[in-house]
Amino acid sequence: MKKISLIIAAVLFLTGCGNNEKEQANQLIEAARTHFEQGALDAARADIDSLRKQFPNVVEARKAALQLHQEIELKAAQDELAATDSLLQIANHELDALQKQVDQHKKALKATPEELTLLTTTRIRRDSIRTQFETLGAKIRYIRQKQKE
C-alpha cells in the first residue's frame, strides 16, 4: 500500500512538473513572438534557443518554435535582401559610370593602370554583392519551401 502511494505521488509530481515545463516553454514562445513582432529578431532567436536548451522534451512548443524560427529567418533574409539590392543598384551605377569613363580613355589611348585597376576592383565588388543577392534569394526560396512542407 505504501509503495502504491509513493508511485501515485511520483506520477502526480512528474505530471505537475510537465505542465509547469509546458507553461514555461509557452511563455518563451510568446516572448519570442513578441520580440519578432517588435522587430527584435536577435532577441526572438535567443528566446527560441533558450527554449530548445531548457525544454528539449516539450514537443509542441518546439514545433511552434521551429515555425517561428522559420518566420524569423525569412524576415531577416528579406531585410538583408532589400539592403543588398540597394547596394547592388549603387554598385551597378558606379560600375557603369566608371566603365564609360575608362572606355573613353581607352579610345583616346589615355587609360591609366590605376583606372583599369579601379574598374576591375569595382567589378569584383559588384560581383560579390550580386552573389550575396542571389544567395539570399535562394535562402528565401528554401525557407518558403520548408514552410510549405
C-alpha positions as a Markdown table, in Angstrom:
| # | Residue | x | y | z |
|---|---|---|---|---|
| 1 | Met | 0.0 | 0.0 | 0.0 |
| 2 | Lys | 2.8 | 2.3 | 0.9 |
| 3 | Lys | 4.6 | 1.6 | -2.5 |
| 4 | Ile | 1.4 | 2.4 | -4.4 |
| 5 | Ser | 1.0 | 5.7 | -2.6 |
| 6 | Leu | 4.6 | 6.6 | -3.4 |
| 7 | Ile | 4.2 | 5.6 | -7.1 |
| 8 | Ile | 1.0 | 7.7 | -7.3 |
| 9 | Ala | 2.7 | 10.7 | -5.6 |
| 10 | Ala | 5.7 | 10.4 | -8.0 |
| 11 | Val | 3.4 | 10.3 | -11.1 |
| 12 | Leu | 1.4 | 13.3 | -9.9 |
| 13 | Phe | 4.7 | 15.1 | -9.2 |
| 14 | Leu | 6.1 | 14.4 | -12.6 |
| 15 | Thr | 2.8 | 15.3 | -14.3 |
| 16 | Gly | 2.7 | 18.6 | -12.4 |
| 17 | Cys | 6.3 | 19.3 | -13.5 |
| 18 | Gly | 5.4 | 18.5 | -17.1 |
| 19 | Asn | 2.6 | 21.1 | -17.0 |
| 20 | Asn | 5.0 | 23.7 | -15.5 |
| 21 | Glu | 7.5 | 23.0 | -18.2 |
| 22 | Lys | 4.8 | 23.4 | -20.9 |
| 23 | Glu | 3.8 | 26.7 | -19.4 |
| 24 | Gln | 7.4 | 28.0 | -19.2 |
| 25 | Ala | 8.0 | 26.8 | -22.8 |
| 26 | Asn | 4.9 | 28.6 | -23.9 |
| 27 | Gln | 6.0 | 31.8 | -22.2 |
| 28 | Leu | 9.3 | 31.6 | -24.1 |
| 29 | Ile | 7.4 | 31.1 | -27.3 |
| 30 | Glu | 5.2 | 34.1 | -26.6 |
| 31 | Ala | 8.2 | 36.2 | -25.7 |
| 32 | Ala | 9.8 | 35.2 | -29.0 |
| 33 | Arg | 6.7 | 36.1 | -30.9 |
| 34 | Thr | 6.5 | 39.5 | -29.2 |
| 35 | His | 10.2 | 40.2 | -30.0 |
| 36 | Phe | 9.6 | 39.1 | -33.6 |
| 37 | Glu | 6.6 | 41.4 | -33.9 |
| 38 | Gln | 8.6 | 44.3 | -32.5 |
| 39 | Gly | 11.4 | 43.6 | -35.0 |
| 40 | Ala | 13.9 | 42.4 | -32.4 |
| 41 | Leu | 15.0 | 39.3 | -34.4 |
| 42 | Asp | 18.1 | 38.6 | -32.3 |
| 43 | Ala | 16.1 | 38.6 | -29.1 |
| 44 | Ala | 13.5 | 36.3 | -30.7 |
| 45 | Arg | 16.3 | 33.9 | -31.8 |
| 46 | Ala | 17.7 | 34.0 | -28.3 |
| 47 | Asp | 14.3 | 33.1 | -26.8 |
| 48 | Ile | 14.0 | 30.2 | -29.2 |
| 49 | Asp | 17.5 | 29.0 | -28.4 |
| 50 | Ser | 16.6 | 29.1 | -24.7 |
| 51 | Leu | 13.5 | 27.1 | -25.3 |
| 52 | Arg | 15.4 | 24.4 | -27.2 |
| 53 | Lys | 18.1 | 24.1 | -24.5 |
| 54 | Gln | 15.8 | 24.3 | -21.4 |
| 55 | Phe | 12.9 | 22.3 | -22.6 |
| 56 | Pro | 14.1 | 19.6 | -25.1 |
| 57 | Asn | 11.1 | 17.3 | -24.3 |
| 58 | Val | 8.2 | 19.8 | -24.8 |
| 59 | Val | 7.5 | 18.7 | -28.3 |
| 60 | Glu | 4.6 | 21.0 | -29.1 |
| 61 | Ala | 6.5 | 24.1 | -28.0 |
| 62 | Arg | 9.5 | 23.0 | -30.1 |
| 63 | Lys | 7.3 | 22.6 | -33.1 |
| 64 | Ala | 5.9 | 26.1 | -32.6 |
| 65 | Ala | 9.4 | 27.3 | -32.1 |
| 66 | Leu | 10.5 | 25.8 | -35.4 |
| 67 | Gln | 7.7 | 27.5 | -37.3 |
| 68 | Leu | 8.5 | 30.8 | -35.6 |
| 69 | His | 12.2 | 30.3 | -36.3 |
| 70 | Gln | 11.5 | 29.9 | -40.0 |
| 71 | Glu | 9.5 | 33.1 | -40.0 |
| 72 | Ile | 12.3 | 34.9 | -38.2 |
| 73 | Glu | 14.9 | 33.7 | -40.7 |
| 74 | Leu | 12.7 | 34.6 | -43.6 |
| 75 | Lys | 12.2 | 38.1 | -42.3 |
| 76 | Ala | 15.9 | 38.5 | -41.6 |
| 77 | Ala | 16.8 | 37.3 | -45.1 |
| 78 | Gln | 14.2 | 39.6 | -46.7 |
| 79 | Asp | 15.5 | 42.6 | -44.8 |
| 80 | Glu | 19.1 | 41.7 | -45.8 |
| 81 | Leu | 18.0 | 41.1 | -49.4 |
| 82 | Ala | 16.4 | 44.6 | -49.6 |
| 83 | Ala | 19.6 | 46.2 | -48.3 |
| 84 | Thr | 21.7 | 44.1 | -50.6 |
| 85 | Asp | 19.5 | 45.1 | -53.5 |
| 86 | Ser | 20.1 | 48.8 | -52.8 |
| 87 | Leu | 23.9 | 48.1 | -52.6 |
| 88 | Leu | 23.7 | 46.2 | -55.9 |
| 89 | Gln | 22.0 | 49.1 | -57.6 |
| 90 | Ile | 24.6 | 51.5 | -56.4 |
| 91 | Ala | 27.4 | 49.2 | -57.4 |
| 92 | Asn | 25.9 | 48.7 | -60.9 |
| 93 | His | 25.6 | 52.5 | -61.3 |
| 94 | Glu | 29.2 | 53.1 | -60.2 |
| 95 | Leu | 30.5 | 50.4 | -62.5 |
| 96 | Asp | 28.6 | 51.7 | -65.5 |
| 97 | Ala | 29.9 | 55.2 | -65.0 |
| 98 | Leu | 33.4 | 54.0 | -64.5 |
| 99 | Gln | 33.2 | 51.7 | -67.5 |
| 100 | Lys | 32.1 | 54.6 | -69.7 |
| 101 | Gln | 34.9 | 56.7 | -68.5 |
| 102 | Val | 37.5 | 54.0 | -69.0 |
| 103 | Asp | 36.2 | 53.2 | -72.5 |
| 104 | Gln | 36.5 | 56.9 | -73.4 |
| 105 | His | 40.1 | 57.0 | -72.1 |
| 106 | Lys | 40.9 | 53.7 | -73.9 |
| 107 | Lys | 39.7 | 55.2 | -77.2 |
| 108 | Ala | 41.8 | 58.3 | -76.6 |
| 109 | Leu | 44.7 | 56.0 | -75.5 |
| 110 | Lys | 44.8 | 57.8 | -72.1 |
| 111 | Ala | 43.7 | 55.0 | -69.8 |
| 112 | Thr | 45.9 | 54.6 | -66.8 |
| 113 | Pro | 46.8 | 51.5 | -64.9 |
| 114 | Glu | 45.1 | 52.9 | -61.8 |
| 115 | Glu | 41.8 | 53.4 | -63.8 |
| 116 | Leu | 41.9 | 49.9 | -65.0 |
| 117 | Thr | 42.7 | 48.5 | -61.6 |
| 118 | Leu | 39.8 | 50.6 | -60.1 |
| 119 | Leu | 37.5 | 49.2 | -62.8 |
| 120 | Thr | 38.5 | 45.7 | -62.0 |
| 121 | Thr | 38.1 | 46.1 | -58.2 |
| 122 | Thr | 34.7 | 47.8 | -58.8 |
| 123 | Arg | 33.6 | 44.9 | -60.9 |
| 124 | Ile | 34.7 | 42.4 | -58.3 |
| 125 | Arg | 32.9 | 44.3 | -55.6 |
| 126 | Arg | 29.7 | 44.4 | -57.7 |
| 127 | Asp | 30.0 | 40.7 | -58.5 |
| 128 | Ser | 30.4 | 39.9 | -54.8 |
| 129 | Ile | 27.3 | 41.9 | -54.0 |
| 130 | Arg | 25.4 | 40.1 | -56.8 |
| 131 | Thr | 26.5 | 36.7 | -55.4 |
| 132 | Gln | 25.2 | 37.7 | -52.0 |
| 133 | Phe | 22.0 | 38.9 | -53.5 |
| 134 | Glu | 21.5 | 35.6 | -55.4 |
| 135 | Thr | 22.4 | 33.5 | -52.3 |
| 136 | Leu | 19.8 | 35.4 | -50.2 |
| 137 | Gly | 17.2 | 34.8 | -52.9 |
| 138 | Ala | 17.9 | 31.1 | -52.8 |
| 139 | Lys | 17.7 | 31.1 | -49.0 |
| 140 | Ile | 14.3 | 32.8 | -49.1 |
| 141 | Arg | 13.1 | 30.3 | -51.6 |
| 142 | Tyr | 14.4 | 27.4 | -49.5 |
| 143 | Ile | 12.7 | 28.7 | -46.3 |
| 144 | Arg | 9.4 | 29.2 | -48.1 |
| 145 | Gln | 9.6 | 25.6 | -49.5 |
| 146 | Lys | 10.3 | 24.3 | -45.9 |
| 147 | Gln | 7.3 | 26.3 | -44.6 |
| 148 | Lys | 5.0 | 24.6 | -47.1 |
| 149 | Glu | 6.2 | 21.1 | -46.0 |
